[in-house]
PDB file of C-alpha atoms and ligand atoms in Angstrom:
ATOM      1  CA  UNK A 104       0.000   0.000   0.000  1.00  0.00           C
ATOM      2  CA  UNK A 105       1.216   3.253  -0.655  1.00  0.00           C
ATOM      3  CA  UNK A 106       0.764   6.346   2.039  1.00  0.00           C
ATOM      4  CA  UNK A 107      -0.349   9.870   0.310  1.00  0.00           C
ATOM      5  CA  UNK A 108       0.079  12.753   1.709  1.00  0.00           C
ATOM      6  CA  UNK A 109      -1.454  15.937  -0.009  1.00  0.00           C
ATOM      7  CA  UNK A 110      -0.396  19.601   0.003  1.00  0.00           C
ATOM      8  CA  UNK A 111      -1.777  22.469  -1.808  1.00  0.00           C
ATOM      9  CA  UNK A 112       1.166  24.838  -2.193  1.00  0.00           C
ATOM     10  CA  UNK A 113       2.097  27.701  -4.677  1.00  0.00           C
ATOM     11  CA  UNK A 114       0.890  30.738  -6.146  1.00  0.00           C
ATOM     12  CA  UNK A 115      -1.725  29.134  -7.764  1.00  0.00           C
ATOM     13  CA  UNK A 116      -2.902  26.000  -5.387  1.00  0.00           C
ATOM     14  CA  UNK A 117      -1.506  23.237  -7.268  1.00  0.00           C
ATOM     15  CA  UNK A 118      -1.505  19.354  -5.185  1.00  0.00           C
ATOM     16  CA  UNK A 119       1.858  18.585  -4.492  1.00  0.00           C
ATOM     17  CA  UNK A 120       1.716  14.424  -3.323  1.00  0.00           C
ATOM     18  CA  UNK A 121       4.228  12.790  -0.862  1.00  0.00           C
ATOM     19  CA  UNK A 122       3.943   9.442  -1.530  1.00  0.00           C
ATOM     20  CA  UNK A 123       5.635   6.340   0.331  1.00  0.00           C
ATOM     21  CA  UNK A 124       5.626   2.640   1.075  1.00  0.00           C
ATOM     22  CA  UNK A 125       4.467   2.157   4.133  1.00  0.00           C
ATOM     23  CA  UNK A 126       6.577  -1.103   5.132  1.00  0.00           C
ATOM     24  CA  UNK A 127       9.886   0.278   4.597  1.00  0.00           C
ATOM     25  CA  UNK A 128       9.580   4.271   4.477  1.00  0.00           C
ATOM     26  CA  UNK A 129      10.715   4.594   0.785  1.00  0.00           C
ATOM     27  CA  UNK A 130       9.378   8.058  -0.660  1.00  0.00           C
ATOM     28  CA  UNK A 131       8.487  10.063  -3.423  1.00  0.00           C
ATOM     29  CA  UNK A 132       7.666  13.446  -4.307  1.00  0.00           C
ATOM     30  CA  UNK A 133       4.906  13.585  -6.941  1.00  0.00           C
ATOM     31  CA  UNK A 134       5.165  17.543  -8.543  1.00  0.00           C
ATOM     32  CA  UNK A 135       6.948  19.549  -5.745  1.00  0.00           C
ATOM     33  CA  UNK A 136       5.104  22.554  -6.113  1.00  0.00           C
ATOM     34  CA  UNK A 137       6.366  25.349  -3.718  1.00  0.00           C
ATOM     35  CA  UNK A 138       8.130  25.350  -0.332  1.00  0.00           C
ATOM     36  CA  UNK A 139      10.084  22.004  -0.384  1.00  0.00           C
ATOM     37  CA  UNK A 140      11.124  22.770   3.039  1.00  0.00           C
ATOM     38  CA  UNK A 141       7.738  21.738   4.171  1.00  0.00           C
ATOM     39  CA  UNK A 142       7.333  18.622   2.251  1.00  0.00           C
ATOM     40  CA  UNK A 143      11.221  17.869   3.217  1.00  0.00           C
ATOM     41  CA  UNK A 144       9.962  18.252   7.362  1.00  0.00           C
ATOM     42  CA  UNK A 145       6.730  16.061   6.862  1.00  0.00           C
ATOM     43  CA  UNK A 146       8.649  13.325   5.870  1.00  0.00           C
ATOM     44  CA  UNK A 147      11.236  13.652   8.493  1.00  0.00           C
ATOM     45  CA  UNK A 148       8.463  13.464  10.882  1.00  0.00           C
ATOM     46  CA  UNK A 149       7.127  10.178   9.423  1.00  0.00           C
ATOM     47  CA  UNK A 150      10.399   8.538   9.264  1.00  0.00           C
ATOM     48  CA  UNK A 151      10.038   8.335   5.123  1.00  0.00           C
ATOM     49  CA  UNK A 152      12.796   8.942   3.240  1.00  0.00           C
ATOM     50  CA  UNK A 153      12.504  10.808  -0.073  1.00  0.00           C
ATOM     51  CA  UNK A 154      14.472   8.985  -3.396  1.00  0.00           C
ATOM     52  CA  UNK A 155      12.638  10.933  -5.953  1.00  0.00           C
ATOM     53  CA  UNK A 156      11.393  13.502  -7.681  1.00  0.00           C
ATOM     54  CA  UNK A 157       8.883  12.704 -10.134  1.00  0.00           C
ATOM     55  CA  UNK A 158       7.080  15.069 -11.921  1.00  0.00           C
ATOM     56  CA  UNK A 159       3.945  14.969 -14.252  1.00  0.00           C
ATOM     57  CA  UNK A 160       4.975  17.678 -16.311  1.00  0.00           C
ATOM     58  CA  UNK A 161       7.095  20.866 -16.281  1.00  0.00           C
ATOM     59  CA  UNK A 162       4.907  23.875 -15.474  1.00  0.00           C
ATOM     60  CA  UNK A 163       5.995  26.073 -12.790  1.00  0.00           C
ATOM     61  CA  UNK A 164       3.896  25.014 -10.854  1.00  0.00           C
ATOM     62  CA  UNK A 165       4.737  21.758 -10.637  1.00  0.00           C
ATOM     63  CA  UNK A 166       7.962  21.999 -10.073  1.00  0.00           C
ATOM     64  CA  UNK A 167       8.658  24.987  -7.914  1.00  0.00           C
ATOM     65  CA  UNK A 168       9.418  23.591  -4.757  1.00  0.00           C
ATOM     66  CA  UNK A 169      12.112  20.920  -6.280  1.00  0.00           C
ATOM     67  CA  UNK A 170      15.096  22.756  -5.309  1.00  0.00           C
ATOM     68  CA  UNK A 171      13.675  23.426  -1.787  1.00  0.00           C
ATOM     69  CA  UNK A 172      13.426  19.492  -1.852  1.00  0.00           C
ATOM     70  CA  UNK A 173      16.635  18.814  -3.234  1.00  0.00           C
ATOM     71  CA  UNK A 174      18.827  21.301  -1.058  1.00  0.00           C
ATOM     72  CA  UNK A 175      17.667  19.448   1.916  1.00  0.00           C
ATOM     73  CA  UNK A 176      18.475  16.075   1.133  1.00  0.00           C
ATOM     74  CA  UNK A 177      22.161  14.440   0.549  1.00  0.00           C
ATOM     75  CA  UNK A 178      22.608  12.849  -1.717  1.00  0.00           C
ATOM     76  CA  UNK A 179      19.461  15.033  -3.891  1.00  0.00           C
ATOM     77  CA  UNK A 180      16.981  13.418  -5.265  1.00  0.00           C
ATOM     78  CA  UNK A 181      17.036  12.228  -8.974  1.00  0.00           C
ATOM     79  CA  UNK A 182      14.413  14.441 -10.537  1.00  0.00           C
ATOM     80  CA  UNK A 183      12.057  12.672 -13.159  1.00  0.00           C
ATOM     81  CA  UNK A 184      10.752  13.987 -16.551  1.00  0.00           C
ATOM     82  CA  UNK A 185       9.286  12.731 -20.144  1.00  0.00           C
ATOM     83  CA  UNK A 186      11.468  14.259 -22.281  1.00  0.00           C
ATOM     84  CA  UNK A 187       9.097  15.692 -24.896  1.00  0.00           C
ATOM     85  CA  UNK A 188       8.690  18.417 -21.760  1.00  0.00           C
ATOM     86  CA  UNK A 189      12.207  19.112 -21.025  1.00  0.00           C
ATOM     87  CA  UNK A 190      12.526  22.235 -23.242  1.00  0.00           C
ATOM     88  CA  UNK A 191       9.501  23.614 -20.900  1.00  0.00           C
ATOM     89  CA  UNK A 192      11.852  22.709 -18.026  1.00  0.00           C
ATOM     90  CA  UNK A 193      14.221  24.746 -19.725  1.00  0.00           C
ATOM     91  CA  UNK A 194      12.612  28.237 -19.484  1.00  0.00           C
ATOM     92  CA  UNK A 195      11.364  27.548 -16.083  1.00  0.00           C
ATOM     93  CA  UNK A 196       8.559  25.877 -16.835  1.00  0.00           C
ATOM     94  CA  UNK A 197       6.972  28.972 -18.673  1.00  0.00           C
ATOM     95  CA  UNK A 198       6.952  31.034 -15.492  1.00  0.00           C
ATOM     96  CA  UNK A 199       8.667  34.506 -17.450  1.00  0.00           C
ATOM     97  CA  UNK A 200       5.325  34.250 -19.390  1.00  0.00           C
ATOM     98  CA  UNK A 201       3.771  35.116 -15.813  1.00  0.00           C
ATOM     99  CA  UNK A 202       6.059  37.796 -14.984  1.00  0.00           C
ATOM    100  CA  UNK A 203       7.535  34.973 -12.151  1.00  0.00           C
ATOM    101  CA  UNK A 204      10.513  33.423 -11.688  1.00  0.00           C
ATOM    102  CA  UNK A 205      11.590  30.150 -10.024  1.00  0.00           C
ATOM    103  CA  UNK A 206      14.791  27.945  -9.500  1.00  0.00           C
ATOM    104  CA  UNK A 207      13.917  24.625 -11.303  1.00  0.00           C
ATOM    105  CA  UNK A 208      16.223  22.323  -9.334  1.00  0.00           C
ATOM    106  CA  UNK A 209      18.698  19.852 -10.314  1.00  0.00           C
ATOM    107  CA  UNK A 210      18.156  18.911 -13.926  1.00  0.00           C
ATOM    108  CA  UNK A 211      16.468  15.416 -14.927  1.00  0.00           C
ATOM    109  CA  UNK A 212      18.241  12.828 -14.882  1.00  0.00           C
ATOM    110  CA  UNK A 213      15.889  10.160 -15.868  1.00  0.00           C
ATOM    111  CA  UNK A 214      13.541  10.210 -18.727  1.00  0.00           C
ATOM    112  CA  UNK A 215      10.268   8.634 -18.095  1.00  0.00           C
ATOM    113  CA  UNK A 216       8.979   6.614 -20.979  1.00  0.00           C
ATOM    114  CA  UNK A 217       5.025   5.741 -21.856  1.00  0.00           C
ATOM    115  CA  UNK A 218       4.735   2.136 -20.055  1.00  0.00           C
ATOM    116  CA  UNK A 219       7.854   2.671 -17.764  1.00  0.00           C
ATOM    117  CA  UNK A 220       6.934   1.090 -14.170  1.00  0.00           C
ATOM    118  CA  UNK A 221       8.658   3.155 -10.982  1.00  0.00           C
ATOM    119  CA  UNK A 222       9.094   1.210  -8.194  1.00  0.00           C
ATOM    120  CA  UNK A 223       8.813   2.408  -4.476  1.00  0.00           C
ATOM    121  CA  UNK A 224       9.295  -0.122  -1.884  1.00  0.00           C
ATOM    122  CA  UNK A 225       6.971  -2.981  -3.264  1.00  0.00           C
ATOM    123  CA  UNK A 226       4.921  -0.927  -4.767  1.00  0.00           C
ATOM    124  CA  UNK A 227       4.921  -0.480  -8.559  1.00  0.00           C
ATOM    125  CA  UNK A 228       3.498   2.615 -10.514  1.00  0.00           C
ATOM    126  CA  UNK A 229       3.228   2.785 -14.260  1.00  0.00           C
ATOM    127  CA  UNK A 230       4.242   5.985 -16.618  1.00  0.00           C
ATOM    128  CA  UNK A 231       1.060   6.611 -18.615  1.00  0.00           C
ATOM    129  CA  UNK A 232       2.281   9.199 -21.376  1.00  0.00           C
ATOM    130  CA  UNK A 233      -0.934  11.459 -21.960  1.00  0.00           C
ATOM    131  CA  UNK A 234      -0.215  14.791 -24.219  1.00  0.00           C
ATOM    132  CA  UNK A 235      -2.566  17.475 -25.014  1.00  0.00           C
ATOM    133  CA  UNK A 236      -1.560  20.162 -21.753  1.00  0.00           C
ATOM    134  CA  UNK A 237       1.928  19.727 -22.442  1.00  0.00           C
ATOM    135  CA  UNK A 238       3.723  17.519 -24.529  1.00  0.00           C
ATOM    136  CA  UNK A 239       5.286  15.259 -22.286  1.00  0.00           C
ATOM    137  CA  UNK A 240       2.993  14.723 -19.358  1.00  0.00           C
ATOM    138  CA  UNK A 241       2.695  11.582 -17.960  1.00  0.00           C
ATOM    139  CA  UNK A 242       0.566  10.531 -15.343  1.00  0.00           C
ATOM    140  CA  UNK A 243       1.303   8.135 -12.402  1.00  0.00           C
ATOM    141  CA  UNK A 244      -0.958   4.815 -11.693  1.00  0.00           C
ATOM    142  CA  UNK A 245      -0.535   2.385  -9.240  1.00  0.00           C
ATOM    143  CA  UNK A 246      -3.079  -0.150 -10.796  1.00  0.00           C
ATOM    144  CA  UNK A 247      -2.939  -2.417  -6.727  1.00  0.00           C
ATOM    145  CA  UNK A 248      -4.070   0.542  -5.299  1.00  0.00           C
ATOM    146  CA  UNK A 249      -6.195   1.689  -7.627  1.00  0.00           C
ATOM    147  CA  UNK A 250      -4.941   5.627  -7.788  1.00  0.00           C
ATOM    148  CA  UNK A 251      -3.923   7.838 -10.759  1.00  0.00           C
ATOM    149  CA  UNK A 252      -1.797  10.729  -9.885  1.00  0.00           C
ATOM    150  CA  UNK A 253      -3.342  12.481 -13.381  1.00  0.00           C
ATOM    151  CA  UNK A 254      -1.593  16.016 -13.393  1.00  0.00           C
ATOM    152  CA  UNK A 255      -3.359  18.600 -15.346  1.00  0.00           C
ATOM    153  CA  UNK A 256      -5.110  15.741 -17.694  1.00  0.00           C
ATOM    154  CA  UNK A 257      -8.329  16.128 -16.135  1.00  0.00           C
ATOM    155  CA  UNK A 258      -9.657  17.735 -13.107  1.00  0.00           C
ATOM    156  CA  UNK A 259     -12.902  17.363 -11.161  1.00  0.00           C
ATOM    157  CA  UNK A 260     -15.368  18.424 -13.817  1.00  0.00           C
ATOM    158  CA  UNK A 261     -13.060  19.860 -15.953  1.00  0.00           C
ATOM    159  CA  UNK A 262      -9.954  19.440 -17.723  1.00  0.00           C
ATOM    160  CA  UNK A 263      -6.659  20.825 -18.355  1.00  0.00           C
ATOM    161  CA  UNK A 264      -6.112  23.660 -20.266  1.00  0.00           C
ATOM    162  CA  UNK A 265      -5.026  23.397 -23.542  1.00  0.00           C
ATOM    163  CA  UNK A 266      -4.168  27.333 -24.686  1.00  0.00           C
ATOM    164  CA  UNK A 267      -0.607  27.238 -23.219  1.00  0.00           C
ATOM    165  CA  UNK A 268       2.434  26.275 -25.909  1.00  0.00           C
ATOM    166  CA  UNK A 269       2.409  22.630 -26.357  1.00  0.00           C
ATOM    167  CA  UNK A 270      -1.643  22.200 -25.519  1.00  0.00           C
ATOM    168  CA  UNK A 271      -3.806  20.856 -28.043  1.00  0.00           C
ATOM    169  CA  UNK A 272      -7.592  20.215 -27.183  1.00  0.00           C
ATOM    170  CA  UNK A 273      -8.126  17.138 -29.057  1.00  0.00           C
ATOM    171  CA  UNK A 274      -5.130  15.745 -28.419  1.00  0.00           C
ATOM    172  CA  UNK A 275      -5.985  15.738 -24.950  1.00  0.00           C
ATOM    173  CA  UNK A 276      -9.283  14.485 -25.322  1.00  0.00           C
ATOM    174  CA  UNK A 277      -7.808  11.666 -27.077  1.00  0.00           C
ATOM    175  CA  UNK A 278      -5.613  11.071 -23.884  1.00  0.00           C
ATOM    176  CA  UNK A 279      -8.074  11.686 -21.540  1.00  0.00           C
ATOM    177  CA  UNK A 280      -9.864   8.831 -23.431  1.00  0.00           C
ATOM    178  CA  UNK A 281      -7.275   6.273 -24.225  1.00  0.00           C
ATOM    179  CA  UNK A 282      -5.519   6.670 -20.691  1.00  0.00           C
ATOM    180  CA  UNK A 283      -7.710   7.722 -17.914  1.00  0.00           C
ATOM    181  CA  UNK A 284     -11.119   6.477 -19.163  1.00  0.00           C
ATOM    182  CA  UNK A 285     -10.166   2.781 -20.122  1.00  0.00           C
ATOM    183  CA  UNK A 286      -9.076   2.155 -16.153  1.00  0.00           C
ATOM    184  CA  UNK A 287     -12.384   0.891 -13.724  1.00  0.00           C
ATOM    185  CA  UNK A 288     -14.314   3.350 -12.698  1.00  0.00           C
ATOM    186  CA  UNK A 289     -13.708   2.890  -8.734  1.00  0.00           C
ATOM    187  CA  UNK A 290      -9.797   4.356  -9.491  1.00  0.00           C
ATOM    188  CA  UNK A 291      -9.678   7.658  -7.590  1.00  0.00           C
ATOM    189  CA  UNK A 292      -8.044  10.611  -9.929  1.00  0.00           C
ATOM    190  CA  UNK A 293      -5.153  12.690  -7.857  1.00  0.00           C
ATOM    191  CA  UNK A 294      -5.383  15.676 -10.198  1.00  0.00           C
ATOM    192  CA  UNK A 295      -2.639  19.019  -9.932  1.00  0.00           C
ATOM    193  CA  UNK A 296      -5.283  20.883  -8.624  1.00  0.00           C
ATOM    194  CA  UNK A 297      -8.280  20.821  -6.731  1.00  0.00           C
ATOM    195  CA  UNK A 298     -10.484  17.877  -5.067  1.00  0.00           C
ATOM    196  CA  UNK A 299      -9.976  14.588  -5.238  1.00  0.00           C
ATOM    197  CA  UNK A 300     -12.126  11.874  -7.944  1.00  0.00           C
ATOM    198  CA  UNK A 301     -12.847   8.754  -9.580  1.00  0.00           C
ATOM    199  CA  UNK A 302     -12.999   7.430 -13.121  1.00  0.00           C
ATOM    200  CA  UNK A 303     -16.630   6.658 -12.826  1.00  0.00           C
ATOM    201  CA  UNK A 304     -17.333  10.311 -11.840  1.00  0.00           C
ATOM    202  CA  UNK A 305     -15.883  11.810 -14.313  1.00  0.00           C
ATOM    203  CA  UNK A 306     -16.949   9.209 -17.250  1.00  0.00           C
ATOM    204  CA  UNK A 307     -20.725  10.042 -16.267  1.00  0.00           C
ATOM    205  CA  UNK A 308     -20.404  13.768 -15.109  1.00  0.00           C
ATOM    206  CA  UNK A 309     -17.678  15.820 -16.364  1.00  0.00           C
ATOM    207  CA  UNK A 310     -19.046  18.158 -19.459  1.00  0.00           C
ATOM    208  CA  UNK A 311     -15.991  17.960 -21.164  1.00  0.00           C
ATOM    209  CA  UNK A 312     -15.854  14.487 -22.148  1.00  0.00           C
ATOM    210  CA  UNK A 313     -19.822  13.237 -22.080  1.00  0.00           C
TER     211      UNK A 313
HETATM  212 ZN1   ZN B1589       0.171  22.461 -16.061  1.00  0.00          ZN
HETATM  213 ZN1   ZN B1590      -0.903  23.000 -12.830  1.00  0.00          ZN
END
């Protein structure tokens, strides 16, 4: 089983998950988004140690808090990327366009592949490669457990936006479709930003893909 712990940090609210295995204390970062020192303490207090960075895609947002993470932990954590979205990691994850600026962390030093399975303790996670917000997000699913950490693919009732460079509405639709929709409807969606929801929900409710 995996332990999930969630944080909404940054300027704007984006779920930042601290994942680990809850045998042997083995953690990961899912999309550091602001004030690593924070996530850093938590899992000093639970006795989890953090071996990676993983990260969905490369908006600011999303990344943020990675060198807050990093600093704090010897030897750093490997940081985690699909390559298609490294040249977004590159200019900071976009955040000149919003008049911000950020320190990005160590580079990536793995590429995460479509099909790819991470492991953490026991527990196994598979690299779903779903494009259409950015070209190289991926999401996160731990099929055991029955939880997709989905990024800005979808949202409750909504989905991710596709006007940013790289974004493509019907690309992501087709994602959406091919890589969230086709798992059971009782898997719970971890999105980047607000509440918490399942397959089954969003299948039957959400406007965007009825
Ligand atoms: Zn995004
Ligand atoms: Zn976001």
């Amino acid at each position: 089983m995996l332990s999930i712990v969630t944080f909404v940090l940054g300027p704007v609210q984006t779920n930042t998950y601290l994942i680990a295995d809850e045998q042997g204390g083995e953690a990961a970062v899912i999309d550091p988004s602001d004030q690593g020192e924070l996530i850093v303490a938590e899992a000093e207090q639970r006795g989890w140690r953090i071996g990676n960075i993983w990260l969905t895609h490369a908006h600011f947002d999303h990344l943020g808090g990675a060198a807050g993470v990093a600093d704090r932990i010897n030897p750093p954590p490997p940081v985690a990327l699909h390559p298609d979205d490294y040249p977004l990691w590159r200019i900071q994850g976009g955040a000149p366009f919003f008049g911000m600026r950020i320190d990005p962390g160590p580079e990536p030093t793995i590429y995460l592949h479509h099909g790819q399975i991470l492991h953490l303790g026991s527990n196994q996670l598979e690299v779903r490669h779903a494009p259409g917000h950015t070209r190289g997000h991926v999401m996160f699913y731990c099929a055991a457990d029955g939880v997709l950490f989905c990024g800005d693919v979808v949202f409750q009732g909504s989905i991710g936006r596709t006007d940013l460079p790289g974004g493509d509405y019907d690309t992501l639709i087709a994602s959406i479709r091919s890589q969230v929709l086709t798992l059971p409807d009782e898997a719970r969606l971890l999105s980047g930003h607000g509440l918490d929801t399942c397959v089954g929900e969003e299948r039957r409710y959400n406007p965007f893909l009825l």
